[in-house]
């Protein structure tokens, strides 16, 4: 039996080395070399970027249509905010000034013309250029998203790895319970609970605003916690799936250390789908910070959007949606490029097609 096992190991080793050599030569001789690899990636990027204008046009049209379904007249809201009686004459005069009395198609074409000239319009409420106000608040949202992303990386990877290594153990059950709870808790409710415990009762962190490092802890943790639970589950599943592959059993028969198998083999292969998920997260954090910013009075894009929707400030909402759409498309593009660099078989598939 030992002889047959030794013979099977040698045969498997020979087959794996042969397959590995064939795979390596495929990129040099019969498949795609390094120049072809970068050329394929470059062409993929160009194709995706060429679709960006069509995506933005579709998003802008939908935004234009849906925001005008709101029954409240923007002119009336602005007059009330200015403490002016909203008489029919005053409303009509303000509508003519804002341009909302024109037909829908004319309003949209005028807005598109301004966007092509990098003029996103003027806020109905503040009377300031929308782009100036929007990009002034963008750094705060980016800061919150980056800190939340760091927290996601810091907690989700260790939790997922430990849960996979100790599958079906007590610690695995505890981690899985935590991940289920973190995904299930509504973000706004979690934010209020954290405010009550750590700000009002314990007085450890500030209740709202932006200033010191302490101000960002609760908002970032609230934004990151649901994604930490989701990623931990995904990482656990990816690692368990890789451990069930034949190459892991072969590595174990060779006597490789568990740490070597985990880092050099399992971790490398599991990183391909995980990297895709991580790459898409940053865009989701930027677009999903609306509720968190409102709960903690964080002066970012999300809070600005809520105020603009309340005031029926059309130009601000349209510019916000356009900016977030660009961020989403670019984030997805970066994710797809990273996925292709980590998994060259995708580029081979593109080349064959």
Tab-separated table of C-alpha atoms in Angstrom:
chain	number	residue	atom	x	y	z
A	1	UNK	CA	0.000	0.000	0.000
A	2	UNK	CA	2.892	2.348	0.817
A	3	UNK	CA	4.466	1.554	-2.551
A	4	UNK	CA	1.235	2.383	-4.401
A	5	UNK	CA	0.790	5.592	-2.397
A	6	UNK	CA	4.375	6.654	-3.193
A	7	UNK	CA	3.793	5.842	-6.854
A	8	UNK	CA	0.514	7.870	-6.843
A	9	UNK	CA	2.273	10.872	-5.275
A	10	UNK	CA	5.057	10.764	-7.881
A	11	UNK	CA	2.522	10.429	-10.673
A	12	UNK	CA	0.393	13.289	-9.319
A	13	UNK	CA	3.471	15.454	-8.893
A	14	UNK	CA	4.539	14.734	-12.472
A	15	UNK	CA	1.058	15.525	-13.795
A	16	UNK	CA	0.811	18.777	-11.825
A	17	UNK	CA	4.277	19.904	-12.938
A	18	UNK	CA	3.376	19.001	-16.514
A	19	UNK	CA	0.127	20.950	-16.322
A	20	UNK	CA	1.919	23.854	-14.673
A	21	UNK	CA	4.572	23.901	-17.386
A	22	UNK	CA	1.890	23.748	-20.064
A	23	UNK	CA	0.011	26.641	-18.434
A	24	UNK	CA	3.190	28.719	-18.206
A	25	UNK	CA	4.165	28.014	-21.798
A	26	UNK	CA	0.654	28.831	-22.898
A	27	UNK	CA	1.173	32.492	-22.035
A	28	UNK	CA	4.539	32.574	-23.817
A	29	UNK	CA	4.140	30.418	-26.916
A	30	UNK	CA	0.610	29.332	-27.761
A	31	UNK	CA	-1.444	31.777	-25.677
A	32	UNK	CA	-0.796	35.320	-24.583
A	33	UNK	CA	2.561	36.735	-23.707
A	34	UNK	CA	3.148	39.651	-21.357
A	35	UNK	CA	2.721	42.205	-24.173
A	36	UNK	CA	-0.509	40.559	-25.316
A	37	UNK	CA	-1.704	40.431	-21.728
A	38	UNK	CA	-1.353	44.178	-21.237
A	39	UNK	CA	-2.770	44.836	-24.695
A	40	UNK	CA	-5.836	42.738	-23.861
A	41	UNK	CA	-6.273	44.592	-20.556
A	42	UNK	CA	-5.877	47.942	-22.305
A	43	UNK	CA	-8.495	47.085	-24.925
A	44	UNK	CA	-10.861	45.907	-22.206
A	45	UNK	CA	-10.460	49.259	-20.408
A	46	UNK	CA	-11.083	51.192	-23.616
A	47	UNK	CA	-14.272	49.238	-24.349
A	48	UNK	CA	-15.592	49.825	-20.836
A	49	UNK	CA	-14.757	53.530	-20.899
A	50	UNK	CA	-16.558	53.912	-24.244
A	51	UNK	CA	-19.744	52.616	-22.597
A	52	UNK	CA	-19.519	55.243	-19.823
A	53	UNK	CA	-21.375	58.021	-21.730
A	54	UNK	CA	-24.326	55.706	-22.430
A	55	UNK	CA	-24.532	54.741	-18.757
A	56	UNK	CA	-24.444	58.377	-17.670
A	57	UNK	CA	-27.125	59.376	-20.184
A	58	UNK	CA	-29.414	56.610	-18.951
A	59	UNK	CA	-28.814	57.504	-15.300
A	60	UNK	CA	-29.382	61.215	-15.915
A	61	UNK	CA	-32.670	60.588	-17.767
A	62	UNK	CA	-33.985	58.340	-14.997
A	63	UNK	CA	-32.991	60.894	-12.360
A	64	UNK	CA	-34.657	63.685	-14.300
A	65	UNK	CA	-37.879	61.695	-14.619
A	66	UNK	CA	-38.116	60.317	-11.079
A	67	UNK	CA	-37.294	63.545	-9.254
A	68	UNK	CA	-40.086	65.321	-11.117
A	69	UNK	CA	-42.606	62.780	-9.907
A	70	UNK	CA	-42.437	64.491	-6.506
A	71	UNK	CA	-45.664	66.523	-6.251
A	72	UNK	CA	-44.182	69.484	-4.344
A	73	UNK	CA	-43.180	72.477	-6.489
A	74	UNK	CA	-39.523	73.549	-5.939
A	75	UNK	CA	-40.450	77.223	-6.278
A	76	UNK	CA	-42.914	76.896	-3.415
A	77	UNK	CA	-40.301	75.222	-1.173
A	78	UNK	CA	-37.743	77.924	-1.914
A	79	UNK	CA	-40.234	80.696	-1.151
A	80	UNK	CA	-41.155	79.102	2.164
A	81	UNK	CA	-37.472	78.727	3.074
A	82	UNK	CA	-37.020	82.407	2.254
A	83	UNK	CA	-40.066	83.248	4.411
A	84	UNK	CA	-41.940	84.678	1.432
A	85	UNK	CA	-45.637	84.027	0.954
A	86	UNK	CA	-45.987	81.418	-1.854
A	87	UNK	CA	-48.627	83.227	-3.870
A	88	UNK	CA	-49.379	81.955	-7.396
A	89	UNK	CA	-47.757	85.060	-8.883
A	90	UNK	CA	-44.573	84.609	-6.802
A	91	UNK	CA	-44.400	80.901	-7.646
A	92	UNK	CA	-44.777	81.550	-11.368
A	93	UNK	CA	-42.144	84.290	-11.327
A	94	UNK	CA	-39.672	82.040	-9.512
A	95	UNK	CA	-40.413	79.149	-11.866
A	96	UNK	CA	-39.508	81.365	-14.812
A	97	UNK	CA	-36.325	82.420	-13.029
A	98	UNK	CA	-35.328	78.815	-12.248
A	99	UNK	CA	-36.337	77.524	-15.684
A	100	UNK	CA	-38.714	74.883	-14.301
A	101	UNK	CA	-41.575	76.316	-16.361
A	102	UNK	CA	-40.002	75.008	-19.583
A	103	UNK	CA	-40.965	71.607	-21.064
A	104	UNK	CA	-39.205	68.569	-19.650
A	105	UNK	CA	-37.183	67.874	-22.809
A	106	UNK	CA	-35.985	71.491	-22.954
A	107	UNK	CA	-34.929	71.399	-19.295
A	108	UNK	CA	-32.979	68.177	-19.850
A	109	UNK	CA	-31.220	69.401	-23.007
A	110	UNK	CA	-30.234	72.671	-21.338
A	111	UNK	CA	-28.825	70.718	-18.382
A	112	UNK	CA	-26.871	68.353	-20.653
A	113	UNK	CA	-25.469	71.322	-22.538
A	114	UNK	CA	-24.256	72.809	-19.259
A	115	UNK	CA	-22.726	69.497	-18.129
A	116	UNK	CA	-20.761	69.222	-21.373
A	117	UNK	CA	-19.340	72.662	-20.509
A	118	UNK	CA	-18.648	71.462	-16.922
A	119	UNK	CA	-21.455	73.677	-15.670
A	120	UNK	CA	-23.706	71.606	-13.415
A	121	UNK	CA	-26.075	74.449	-12.705
A	122	UNK	CA	-26.787	76.610	-9.698
A	123	UNK	CA	-28.371	75.446	-6.471
A	124	UNK	CA	-31.964	76.610	-6.065
A	125	UNK	CA	-31.415	77.210	-2.339
A	126	UNK	CA	-27.884	78.553	-1.868
A	127	UNK	CA	-27.605	80.227	-5.308
A	128	UNK	CA	-24.051	78.862	-5.529
A	129	UNK	CA	-22.597	76.642	-8.294
A	130	UNK	CA	-23.553	73.025	-7.638
A	131	UNK	CA	-20.125	71.654	-8.564
A	132	UNK	CA	-18.430	73.962	-6.060
A	133	UNK	CA	-20.663	72.830	-3.194
A	134	UNK	CA	-20.625	69.174	-4.170
A	135	UNK	CA	-16.864	68.838	-4.513
A	136	UNK	CA	-16.382	70.816	-1.299
A	137	UNK	CA	-18.273	68.082	0.575
A	138	UNK	CA	-16.795	65.143	-1.355
A	139	UNK	CA	-13.535	64.891	0.710
A	140	UNK	CA	-15.509	64.266	3.917
A	141	UNK	CA	-17.377	61.359	2.303
A	142	UNK	CA	-14.151	59.946	0.828
A	143	UNK	CA	-12.496	60.150	4.244
A	144	UNK	CA	-15.383	58.292	5.870
A	145	UNK	CA	-15.408	55.622	3.129
A	146	UNK	CA	-11.630	55.037	3.345
A	147	UNK	CA	-11.662	54.637	7.142
A	148	UNK	CA	-14.632	52.266	6.866
A	149	UNK	CA	-12.800	50.302	4.154
A	150	UNK	CA	-9.734	49.955	6.417
A	151	UNK	CA	-11.958	48.651	9.209
A	152	UNK	CA	-13.504	46.146	6.796
A	153	UNK	CA	-10.083	44.826	5.791
A	154	UNK	CA	-8.857	44.753	9.383
A	155	UNK	CA	-11.741	42.707	10.765
A	156	UNK	CA	-13.285	40.702	7.926
A	157	UNK	CA	-10.116	38.923	6.743
A	158	UNK	CA	-9.055	37.547	10.182
A	159	UNK	CA	-12.643	36.623	11.064
A	160	UNK	CA	-13.190	34.829	7.756
A	161	UNK	CA	-9.879	32.969	7.909
A	162	UNK	CA	-10.319	31.862	11.543
A	163	UNK	CA	-13.897	30.783	10.872
A	164	UNK	CA	-12.756	28.685	7.894
A	165	UNK	CA	-9.789	27.100	9.675
A	166	UNK	CA	-11.917	26.116	12.672
A	167	UNK	CA	-14.979	25.065	10.693
A	168	UNK	CA	-17.929	23.824	12.790
A	169	UNK	CA	-16.117	24.620	16.043
A	170	UNK	CA	-17.427	26.810	18.859
A	171	UNK	CA	-15.434	29.834	17.672
A	172	UNK	CA	-16.769	29.330	14.138
A	173	UNK	CA	-20.333	29.377	15.453
A	174	UNK	CA	-19.645	32.582	17.405
A	175	UNK	CA	-18.155	34.306	14.348
A	176	UNK	CA	-21.024	33.172	12.123
A	177	UNK	CA	-23.557	34.436	14.669
A	178	UNK	CA	-21.754	37.794	14.711
A	179	UNK	CA	-21.751	38.011	10.921
A	180	UNK	CA	-25.453	37.204	10.675
A	181	UNK	CA	-26.323	39.834	13.289
A	182	UNK	CA	-24.095	42.470	11.701
A	183	UNK	CA	-25.715	41.984	8.306
A	184	UNK	CA	-29.232	41.932	9.737
A	185	UNK	CA	-29.081	45.096	11.877
A	186	UNK	CA	-30.407	48.213	10.073
A	187	UNK	CA	-27.712	50.840	9.671
A	188	UNK	CA	-29.708	53.727	11.107
A	189	UNK	CA	-30.690	51.668	14.165
A	190	UNK	CA	-27.080	50.617	14.738
A	191	UNK	CA	-25.980	54.246	14.496
A	192	UNK	CA	-28.497	55.379	17.101
A	193	UNK	CA	-27.524	52.532	19.468
A	194	UNK	CA	-23.824	53.400	19.191
A	195	UNK	CA	-24.609	57.081	19.774
A	196	UNK	CA	-26.645	56.254	22.853
A	197	UNK	CA	-24.057	53.910	24.381
A	198	UNK	CA	-20.711	55.502	23.523
A	199	UNK	CA	-21.684	59.178	23.287
A	200	UNK	CA	-24.612	59.863	25.618
A	201	UNK	CA	-24.005	57.223	28.315
A	202	UNK	CA	-20.239	56.691	28.335
A	203	UNK	CA	-19.181	59.999	26.770
A	204	UNK	CA	-16.277	58.401	24.899
A	205	UNK	CA	-17.004	59.755	21.432
A	206	UNK	CA	-18.624	62.985	20.161
A	207	UNK	CA	-22.264	62.854	19.143
A	208	UNK	CA	-21.989	64.568	15.754
A	209	UNK	CA	-19.919	66.693	13.432
A	210	UNK	CA	-16.409	66.386	12.038
A	211	UNK	CA	-13.152	67.459	13.637
A	212	UNK	CA	-10.854	65.136	15.539
A	213	UNK	CA	-10.172	61.437	14.960
A	214	UNK	CA	-12.784	60.615	17.606
A	215	UNK	CA	-15.521	62.100	15.426
A	216	UNK	CA	-15.033	59.527	12.662
A	217	UNK	CA	-14.888	56.354	14.796
A	218	UNK	CA	-18.620	55.756	15.276
A	219	UNK	CA	-19.692	56.753	11.719
A	220	UNK	CA	-16.977	54.616	10.129
A	221	UNK	CA	-17.759	51.604	12.318
A	222	UNK	CA	-21.495	51.950	11.612
A	223	UNK	CA	-20.817	52.100	7.878
A	224	UNK	CA	-18.357	49.187	7.969
A	225	UNK	CA	-20.084	46.682	10.264
A	226	UNK	CA	-22.642	45.223	7.791
A	227	UNK	CA	-19.923	44.790	5.168
A	228	UNK	CA	-17.597	43.180	7.725
A	229	UNK	CA	-20.212	40.497	8.334
A	230	UNK	CA	-20.844	39.975	4.623
A	231	UNK	CA	-17.141	39.749	3.755
A	232	UNK	CA	-16.377	37.405	6.654
A	233	UNK	CA	-18.987	34.966	5.357
A	234	UNK	CA	-17.682	35.242	1.807
A	235	UNK	CA	-14.032	34.769	2.836
A	236	UNK	CA	-14.962	31.758	4.956
A	237	UNK	CA	-16.798	30.126	2.051
A	238	UNK	CA	-13.984	30.876	-0.423
A	239	UNK	CA	-11.285	29.389	1.822
A	240	UNK	CA	-13.329	26.287	2.689
A	241	UNK	CA	-13.977	25.723	-1.017
A	242	UNK	CA	-10.255	25.976	-1.795
A	243	UNK	CA	-9.357	23.568	1.007
A	244	UNK	CA	-11.560	20.958	-0.649
A	245	UNK	CA	-9.564	21.117	-3.895
A	246	UNK	CA	-7.238	18.194	-4.802
A	247	UNK	CA	-4.101	20.375	-4.847
A	248	UNK	CA	-4.479	21.027	-1.097
A	249	UNK	CA	-4.548	17.304	-0.315
A	250	UNK	CA	-1.491	16.869	-2.500
A	251	UNK	CA	0.304	19.648	-0.629
A	252	UNK	CA	-0.602	18.018	2.676
A	253	UNK	CA	0.773	14.677	1.478
A	254	UNK	CA	4.003	16.448	0.574
A	255	UNK	CA	4.283	17.548	4.185
A	256	UNK	CA	3.946	21.292	3.628
A	257	UNK	CA	3.206	23.386	6.685
A	258	UNK	CA	-0.353	24.566	7.231
A	259	UNK	CA	0.784	28.197	7.087
A	260	UNK	CA	2.492	27.620	3.728
A	261	UNK	CA	-0.599	25.922	2.310
A	262	UNK	CA	-2.839	28.710	3.575
A	263	UNK	CA	-0.723	31.662	2.408
A	264	UNK	CA	0.955	30.436	-0.764
A	265	UNK	CA	-1.774	28.220	-2.199
A	266	UNK	CA	-5.221	28.581	-0.636
A	267	UNK	CA	-4.923	32.304	0.043
A	268	UNK	CA	-3.619	33.065	-3.435
A	269	UNK	CA	-6.465	31.245	-5.196
A	270	UNK	CA	-9.146	32.523	-2.828
A	271	UNK	CA	-7.901	36.087	-3.342
A	272	UNK	CA	-9.290	36.208	-6.896
A	273	UNK	CA	-13.017	36.266	-6.026
A	274	UNK	CA	-12.341	38.120	-2.773
A	275	UNK	CA	-10.470	40.912	-4.562
A	276	UNK	CA	-13.481	41.427	-6.815
A	277	UNK	CA	-15.708	41.931	-3.800
A	278	UNK	CA	-13.251	44.282	-2.117
A	279	UNK	CA	-12.838	46.318	-5.294
A	280	UNK	CA	-16.568	46.949	-5.602
A	281	UNK	CA	-16.912	47.926	-1.952
A	282	UNK	CA	-15.266	51.344	-2.074
A	283	UNK	CA	-17.824	52.602	-4.589
A	284	UNK	CA	-20.638	51.111	-2.508
A	285	UNK	CA	-19.319	52.864	0.607
A	286	UNK	CA	-19.231	56.219	-1.155
A	287	UNK	CA	-22.788	55.828	-2.378
A	288	UNK	CA	-24.107	54.123	0.752
A	289	UNK	CA	-22.984	56.676	3.343
A	290	UNK	CA	-26.205	58.687	3.058
A	291	UNK	CA	-27.921	57.271	6.159
A	292	UNK	CA	-24.758	57.227	8.271
A	293	UNK	CA	-23.934	60.839	7.461
A	294	UNK	CA	-27.455	61.882	8.350
A	295	UNK	CA	-27.434	60.037	11.695
A	296	UNK	CA	-24.060	61.443	12.786
A	297	UNK	CA	-24.442	64.859	11.091
A	298	UNK	CA	-21.322	64.121	9.068
A	299	UNK	CA	-20.810	67.000	6.583
A	300	UNK	CA	-20.493	64.868	3.467
A	301	UNK	CA	-22.305	64.223	0.213
A	302	UNK	CA	-24.938	61.979	1.745
A	303	UNK	CA	-26.230	64.565	4.178
A	304	UNK	CA	-26.103	67.200	1.461
A	305	UNK	CA	-28.205	64.937	-0.759
A	306	UNK	CA	-30.892	64.481	1.903
A	307	UNK	CA	-31.117	68.241	2.401
A	308	UNK	CA	-31.331	68.803	-1.363
A	309	UNK	CA	-34.090	66.218	-1.797
A	310	UNK	CA	-36.049	67.818	1.063
A	311	UNK	CA	-35.692	71.248	-0.552
A	312	UNK	CA	-36.415	69.892	-4.076
A	313	UNK	CA	-33.052	71.222	-5.208
A	314	UNK	CA	-33.032	69.499	-8.619
A	315	UNK	CA	-29.570	70.580	-9.852
A	316	UNK	CA	-27.857	69.240	-6.715
A	317	UNK	CA	-29.614	65.858	-6.885
A	318	UNK	CA	-28.846	65.476	-10.589
A	319	UNK	CA	-25.169	66.336	-10.118
A	320	UNK	CA	-24.874	64.001	-7.126
A	321	UNK	CA	-26.346	61.049	-9.023
A	322	UNK	CA	-24.039	61.749	-11.962
A	323	UNK	CA	-20.928	61.861	-9.751
A	324	UNK	CA	-21.868	58.661	-7.906
A	325	UNK	CA	-22.581	56.921	-11.229
A	326	UNK	CA	-19.098	57.833	-12.491
A	327	UNK	CA	-17.550	56.551	-9.240
A	328	UNK	CA	-19.468	53.261	-9.507
A	329	UNK	CA	-18.471	52.702	-13.136
A	330	UNK	CA	-14.799	53.488	-12.477
A	331	UNK	CA	-14.777	51.295	-9.353
A	332	UNK	CA	-16.272	48.385	-11.289
A	333	UNK	CA	-13.782	48.954	-14.100
A	334	UNK	CA	-10.879	48.857	-11.653
A	335	UNK	CA	-12.292	45.699	-10.106
A	336	UNK	CA	-12.603	43.956	-13.469
A	337	UNK	CA	-9.056	44.937	-14.453
A	338	UNK	CA	-7.698	43.638	-11.130
A	339	UNK	CA	-9.636	40.412	-11.584
A	340	UNK	CA	-8.121	39.893	-15.032
A	341	UNK	CA	-4.606	40.584	-13.778
A	342	UNK	CA	-5.037	38.032	-10.995
A	343	UNK	CA	-6.727	35.473	-13.245
A	344	UNK	CA	-5.102	35.457	-16.721
A	345	UNK	CA	-7.560	32.799	-17.903
A	346	UNK	CA	-10.133	35.570	-18.317
A	347	UNK	CA	-7.817	37.355	-20.748
A	348	UNK	CA	-7.297	34.095	-22.613
A	349	UNK	CA	-11.075	33.768	-22.901
A	350	UNK	CA	-11.348	37.351	-24.211
A	351	UNK	CA	-8.615	36.655	-26.738
A	352	UNK	CA	-10.352	33.527	-28.026
A	353	UNK	CA	-13.631	35.430	-28.349
